[in-house]
């Protein structure tokens, strides 16, 4: 059986749980990765919109919308850039909608009327996934999806969000900045690697030439150039909580990987009151007191979810999978079990 990719190990996903042979293929992104948010608006004074997008993630889509329409915009979940996704937004802004063609994608914003959105009325997401496999197989019926936090939580080409988070937790702010701005990986673009290497000789000035897609790094680097301390620069990014949660997710993945059956895994993230993490925390050199200091709680999480997968063989090695997952679960946690290549899911 194929061993997990080094990236999988790096983010704590050190095991495959399903007894499958790799399909030797890939997800046909972006058009073959379709996500429909399973939510409904509730009565309220605001306005609800339907966002259809491709080639842009939710955060950047909201920036584009705010830039043109102003106001505050709210969402229930972050949707992948490399796919076609449908989700609800809400705002106090009144608009007839918006259609944008972007450098690598597009978005369509359609007004639905008055109302509001909240997580209590979001069940999860439905997925329609097209695979191209040289060894096609039919995965159909009830499937246990492991509760791994998947690649999107950490960064696929450069999975370091959890490393930055650990350094923040330990209040080693300079090292957190080093992890974010330096440390090139062989999986990212040549332009990104070049900037990261130049950072070691030029410091944050190297990011004056950084490509626009490195927006988080640019934001932190520009704060440093304005004279901010590493701590202030990271806090100004507005992403310290995201980095801390990524580290919690990494620890959860490591703990889940210790089990043969994912459904027997941990039922909460590491934090005050969580059980079963003592040995792992000691190995990592962190304490629960640090989690408490940063307000990180032991949020409950089901270690696996049983879903029903419907499969359609379409000829020429193409297979379409249809399934649903609750909020907080990742389609790629299931797809990695089938494809067994982080760059093919």
Coordinates of C-alpha atoms in Angstrom, one line a residue:
X1 CA 0.0 0.0 0.0
X2 CA 1.3 3.5 -0.9
X3 CA 2.7 5.5 2.0
X4 CA 1.4 9.0 2.5
X5 CA 3.2 11.9 0.8
X6 CA 5.7 13.9 2.9
X7 CA 3.3 16.8 3.0
X8 CA 0.7 14.5 4.6
X9 CA 3.3 13.7 7.3
X10 CA 4.1 17.3 7.8
X11 CA 0.5 18.2 8.6
X12 CA -0.1 15.2 10.8
X13 CA -2.0 13.0 8.4
X14 CA 0.3 10.0 8.6
X15 CA -2.2 7.3 7.8
X16 CA -4.8 6.1 5.2
X17 CA -7.8 4.6 6.9
X18 CA -9.7 3.2 3.9
X19 CA -8.6 -0.1 2.4
X20 CA -8.4 1.1 -1.2
X21 CA -6.0 0.9 -4.1
X22 CA -5.0 4.4 -5.4
X23 CA -6.9 5.3 -8.5
X24 CA -3.7 6.7 -10.1
X25 CA -5.4 9.9 -11.2
X26 CA -6.6 13.3 -10.2
X27 CA -9.6 15.5 -9.5
X28 CA -10.5 17.4 -12.6
X29 CA -10.2 20.9 -11.0
X30 CA -11.5 23.5 -11.1
X31 CA -14.7 22.6 -12.9
X32 CA -14.7 19.0 -11.6
X33 CA -14.7 20.1 -7.9
X34 CA -18.2 21.5 -7.3
X35 CA -19.4 22.6 -3.8
X36 CA -22.9 23.6 -2.8
X37 CA -23.3 25.0 0.7
X38 CA -26.3 23.4 2.5
X39 CA -27.7 26.4 4.3
X40 CA -30.8 28.5 4.4
X41 CA -31.4 32.1 5.4
X42 CA -33.6 33.1 8.3
X43 CA -35.8 36.2 8.7
X44 CA -33.9 39.4 9.4
X45 CA -33.4 43.1 8.4
X46 CA -30.3 42.5 6.3
X47 CA -30.0 41.3 2.7
X48 CA -29.0 37.8 1.6
X49 CA -27.0 37.1 -1.6
X50 CA -26.0 34.0 -3.5
X51 CA -22.3 33.9 -4.4
X52 CA -21.2 31.6 -7.3
X53 CA -17.5 31.7 -7.8
X54 CA -14.6 29.9 -9.6
X55 CA -10.9 30.5 -9.3
X56 CA -11.0 32.6 -6.1
X57 CA -11.4 31.8 -2.5
X58 CA -14.1 33.2 -0.2
X59 CA -11.8 35.8 1.5
X60 CA -10.5 37.3 -1.7
X61 CA -14.0 37.2 -3.2
X62 CA -15.3 39.2 -0.3
X63 CA -12.5 41.8 -0.8
X64 CA -13.5 42.2 -4.5
X65 CA -17.1 42.6 -3.5
X66 CA -16.3 45.2 -0.7
X67 CA -14.1 47.1 -3.1
X68 CA -17.0 47.6 -5.5
X69 CA -20.0 47.7 -3.3
X70 CA -18.6 48.8 0.1
X71 CA -20.1 47.8 3.4
X72 CA -19.6 44.7 5.6
X73 CA -20.2 41.2 4.2
X74 CA -20.7 38.0 6.2
X75 CA -20.2 34.4 5.2
X76 CA -20.8 31.0 6.9
X77 CA -17.8 29.1 5.6
X78 CA -14.7 29.4 3.5
X79 CA -14.8 27.8 0.1
X80 CA -11.9 26.6 -2.0
X81 CA -10.5 28.8 -4.8
X82 CA -9.7 25.8 -7.1
X83 CA -13.3 24.8 -7.7
X84 CA -16.8 26.0 -8.6
X85 CA -18.6 26.9 -5.3
X86 CA -22.1 28.2 -4.3
X87 CA -22.7 29.8 -0.9
X88 CA -24.8 32.4 0.9
X89 CA -23.6 35.9 2.0
X90 CA -25.4 38.6 3.9
X91 CA -24.9 42.4 4.1
X92 CA -26.7 45.6 4.9
X93 CA -25.7 46.7 1.4
X94 CA -28.5 46.9 -1.1
X95 CA -27.4 45.9 -4.6
X96 CA -28.8 44.5 -7.8
X97 CA -25.8 42.1 -7.9
X98 CA -22.4 41.8 -9.4
X99 CA -20.6 39.9 -12.2
X100 CA -16.8 40.0 -12.2
X101 CA -14.3 38.3 -14.5
X102 CA -11.0 38.0 -12.7
X103 CA -7.5 37.2 -13.7
X104 CA -7.9 33.5 -12.8
X105 CA -11.6 33.1 -12.3
X106 CA -15.0 34.8 -11.9
X107 CA -17.8 35.5 -9.5
X108 CA -21.5 36.2 -9.7
X109 CA -23.4 37.8 -6.8
X110 CA -27.2 37.5 -7.0
X111 CA -29.6 39.2 -4.5
X112 CA -32.2 36.9 -2.8
X113 CA -34.0 39.4 -0.7
X114 CA -34.2 40.4 3.0
X115 CA -33.0 38.0 5.6
X116 CA -29.9 37.0 7.6
X117 CA -27.6 34.0 7.8
X118 CA -26.2 32.1 10.8
X119 CA -24.3 28.9 11.4
X120 CA -27.2 27.3 13.2
X121 CA -28.9 27.1 9.8
X122 CA -25.9 25.7 7.9
X123 CA -25.7 21.9 7.9
X124 CA -22.7 21.4 5.7
X125 CA -21.8 21.1 2.1
X126 CA -22.7 18.8 -0.9
X127 CA -19.9 17.8 -3.3
X128 CA -20.0 16.7 -6.9
X129 CA -16.5 15.6 -7.8
X130 CA -15.1 14.4 -11.2
X131 CA -12.1 12.1 -11.1
X132 CA -9.9 11.0 -14.0
X133 CA -8.3 7.7 -13.0
X134 CA -6.1 5.2 -14.8
X135 CA -7.3 2.6 -12.3
X136 CA -10.9 3.5 -11.9
X137 CA -12.8 1.9 -9.1
X138 CA -16.3 2.4 -7.8
X139 CA -16.4 3.8 -4.3
X140 CA -20.1 3.5 -3.4
X141 CA -22.2 3.2 -0.3
X142 CA -21.5 4.1 3.3
X143 CA -18.0 5.4 3.9
X144 CA -16.2 6.5 7.0
X145 CA -14.6 9.9 6.3
X146 CA -11.8 10.6 8.8
X147 CA -12.1 13.9 10.7
X148 CA -8.6 15.0 9.5
X149 CA -8.2 18.8 9.0
X150 CA -7.1 18.7 5.4
X151 CA -4.6 20.6 3.3
X152 CA -6.5 23.8 3.0
X153 CA -6.1 24.3 6.7
X154 CA -2.3 24.5 6.4
X155 CA -1.5 25.4 2.7
X156 CA -0.9 22.7 0.1
X157 CA 2.2 24.0 -1.7
X158 CA 3.6 25.4 1.5
X159 CA 2.0 23.9 4.7
X160 CA 3.4 26.1 7.4
X161 CA 0.4 27.8 9.0
X162 CA 0.6 25.4 11.9
X163 CA 4.4 26.1 12.3
X164 CA 3.7 29.8 12.5
X165 CA 0.9 29.0 15.0
X166 CA 3.2 27.0 17.3
X167 CA 5.7 29.9 17.3
X168 CA 3.0 32.3 18.2
X169 CA 1.7 30.0 21.0
X170 CA 5.3 30.0 22.4
X171 CA 5.5 33.8 21.9
X172 CA 8.6 33.3 19.7
X173 CA 7.4 36.1 17.3
X174 CA 10.6 36.5 15.3
X175 CA 10.6 32.7 14.5
X176 CA 7.0 32.9 13.6
X177 CA 7.8 35.7 11.0
X178 CA 10.8 33.6 9.8
X179 CA 8.5 30.6 9.2
X180 CA 6.0 32.8 7.3
X181 CA 8.4 34.8 5.1
X182 CA 11.3 32.4 4.7
X183 CA 11.6 28.6 4.4
X184 CA 10.9 28.0 0.7
X185 CA 9.5 24.6 -0.2
X186 CA 10.0 22.6 -3.4
X187 CA 6.3 22.5 -4.1
X188 CA 5.6 26.2 -4.5
X189 CA 6.2 28.4 -7.6
X190 CA 9.6 29.5 -8.7
X191 CA 8.6 33.2 -8.1
X192 CA 7.6 32.4 -4.5
X193 CA 10.8 30.4 -3.8
X194 CA 13.0 33.2 -5.2
X195 CA 11.4 35.8 -2.9
X196 CA 11.8 33.6 0.2
X197 CA 15.4 32.9 -0.6
X198 CA 16.1 36.7 -1.1
X199 CA 14.4 37.3 2.2
X200 CA 17.4 35.8 4.0
X201 CA 19.8 38.3 2.4
X202 CA 17.5 41.4 2.1
X203 CA 15.0 40.9 4.9
X204 CA 11.4 42.1 4.4
X205 CA 12.5 44.4 1.5
X206 CA 12.5 41.3 -0.7
X207 CA 8.7 41.4 -0.5
X208 CA 8.6 44.7 -2.4
X209 CA 9.0 42.4 -5.5
X210 CA 6.8 39.6 -4.4
X211 CA 3.9 38.5 -6.6
X212 CA 0.4 39.6 -5.6
X213 CA -0.7 36.1 -4.6
X214 CA 1.7 36.3 -1.6
X215 CA -0.7 38.8 -0.1
X216 CA -0.4 37.6 3.6
X217 CA 3.4 37.6 3.5
X218 CA 3.4 41.0 1.8
X219 CA 1.2 42.5 4.4
X220 CA 3.4 41.3 7.3
X221 CA 6.6 42.3 5.4
X222 CA 5.3 45.8 4.7
X223 CA 4.4 46.2 8.4
X224 CA 8.0 45.3 9.3
X225 CA 9.3 47.9 6.9
X226 CA 7.1 50.5 8.6
X227 CA 9.0 49.7 11.8
X228 CA 6.5 47.4 13.5
X229 CA 7.9 44.6 15.7
X230 CA 7.4 41.0 14.6
X231 CA 4.6 40.6 17.1
X232 CA 2.8 43.8 16.0
X233 CA 3.3 42.9 12.3
X234 CA 1.7 39.5 12.8
X235 CA -1.2 40.8 14.8
X236 CA -1.9 43.5 12.2
X237 CA -2.3 40.8 9.6
X238 CA -5.5 39.7 11.4
X239 CA -4.5 36.1 11.0
X240 CA -2.9 35.1 14.4
X241 CA -6.1 33.2 15.4
X242 CA -6.0 31.3 12.1
X243 CA -2.4 30.3 12.7
X244 CA -3.2 29.2 16.2
X245 CA -6.1 27.1 15.1
X246 CA -3.9 25.6 12.4
X247 CA -1.6 24.4 15.1
X248 CA -4.5 22.9 17.1
X249 CA -5.6 21.2 13.9
X250 CA -2.1 19.7 13.4
X251 CA -2.1 18.3 16.9
X252 CA -5.6 16.8 16.3
X253 CA -4.4 15.2 13.1
X254 CA -1.4 13.7 14.9
X255 CA -3.6 12.2 17.6
X256 CA -6.1 10.9 15.1
X257 CA -3.3 9.1 13.2
X258 CA -2.5 7.0 16.3
X259 CA -5.8 5.1 15.8
X260 CA -6.6 2.2 13.5
X261 CA -10.2 3.2 13.3
X262 CA -10.8 6.9 12.9
X263 CA -14.1 6.7 14.7
X264 CA -12.2 5.8 17.9
X265 CA -10.1 8.9 17.7
X266 CA -10.1 12.1 19.8
X267 CA -13.5 13.9 20.3
X268 CA -12.1 17.3 20.9
X269 CA -9.3 19.6 19.8
X270 CA -6.4 20.1 22.2
X271 CA -7.1 22.7 24.9
X272 CA -8.1 23.0 28.6
X273 CA -10.2 19.9 29.5
X274 CA -9.2 17.8 26.5
X275 CA -8.0 14.3 27.2
X276 CA -5.4 12.1 25.5
X277 CA -3.0 14.8 24.4
X278 CA -0.6 14.7 27.3
X279 CA 2.2 12.7 25.7
X280 CA 1.9 14.6 22.4
X281 CA 2.0 18.1 24.1
X282 CA 5.1 17.0 26.0
X283 CA 6.7 15.9 22.8
X284 CA 5.9 19.2 21.2
X285 CA 7.1 21.2 24.2
X286 CA 3.9 23.1 24.8
X287 CA 1.4 23.1 27.8
X288 CA -2.3 23.5 28.2
X289 CA -1.6 26.8 30.1
X290 CA -0.4 28.3 26.8
X291 CA -3.7 27.3 25.1
X292 CA -5.6 28.9 28.0
X293 CA -3.5 32.1 27.7
X294 CA -4.5 32.5 24.1
X295 CA -8.1 31.6 24.7
X296 CA -7.9 28.3 22.7
X297 CA -10.6 25.9 23.8
X298 CA -11.0 22.2 23.5
X299 CA -13.7 22.5 20.8
X300 CA -15.6 19.2 20.3
X301 CA -15.0 17.3 17.0
X302 CA -16.3 14.0 15.8
X303 CA -13.3 11.9 14.8
X304 CA -15.1 10.5 11.8
X305 CA -18.3 10.9 9.8
X306 CA -20.2 8.2 8.0
X307 CA -21.6 9.5 4.7
X308 CA -23.2 7.9 1.7
X309 CA -21.2 8.1 -1.6
X310 CA -22.9 7.8 -4.9
X311 CA -20.6 6.9 -7.8
X312 CA -21.1 7.2 -11.6
X313 CA -18.6 5.7 -14.0
X314 CA -18.6 7.9 -17.2
X315 CA -16.1 6.0 -19.4
X316 CA -12.5 6.8 -20.3
X317 CA -11.6 6.4 -16.7
X318 CA -13.8 9.3 -15.5
X319 CA -15.8 8.8 -12.3
X320 CA -18.2 11.3 -10.6
X321 CA -18.7 11.1 -6.9
X322 CA -21.6 12.7 -5.0
X323 CA -21.6 13.0 -1.2
X324 CA -22.4 15.4 1.7
X325 CA -20.3 16.3 4.7
X326 CA -21.2 18.4 7.8
X327 CA -19.7 21.8 8.5
X328 CA -16.0 21.6 9.3
X329 CA -15.3 18.4 7.4
X330 CA -13.2 18.3 4.3
X331 CA -13.9 16.6 0.9
X332 CA -10.2 16.3 0.4
X333 CA -10.0 14.1 3.6
X334 CA -12.0 11.5 1.6
X335 CA -10.4 12.3 -1.8
X336 CA -6.8 11.8 -0.5
X337 CA -7.9 8.2 0.5
X338 CA -8.9 7.6 -3.2
X339 CA -6.2 9.5 -5.1
X340 CA -3.3 9.3 -2.6
X341 CA -1.5 12.4 -3.9
X342 CA -1.9 15.8 -2.3
X343 CA -1.3 17.6 -5.6
X344 CA -4.0 15.6 -7.4
X345 CA -6.9 16.3 -5.0

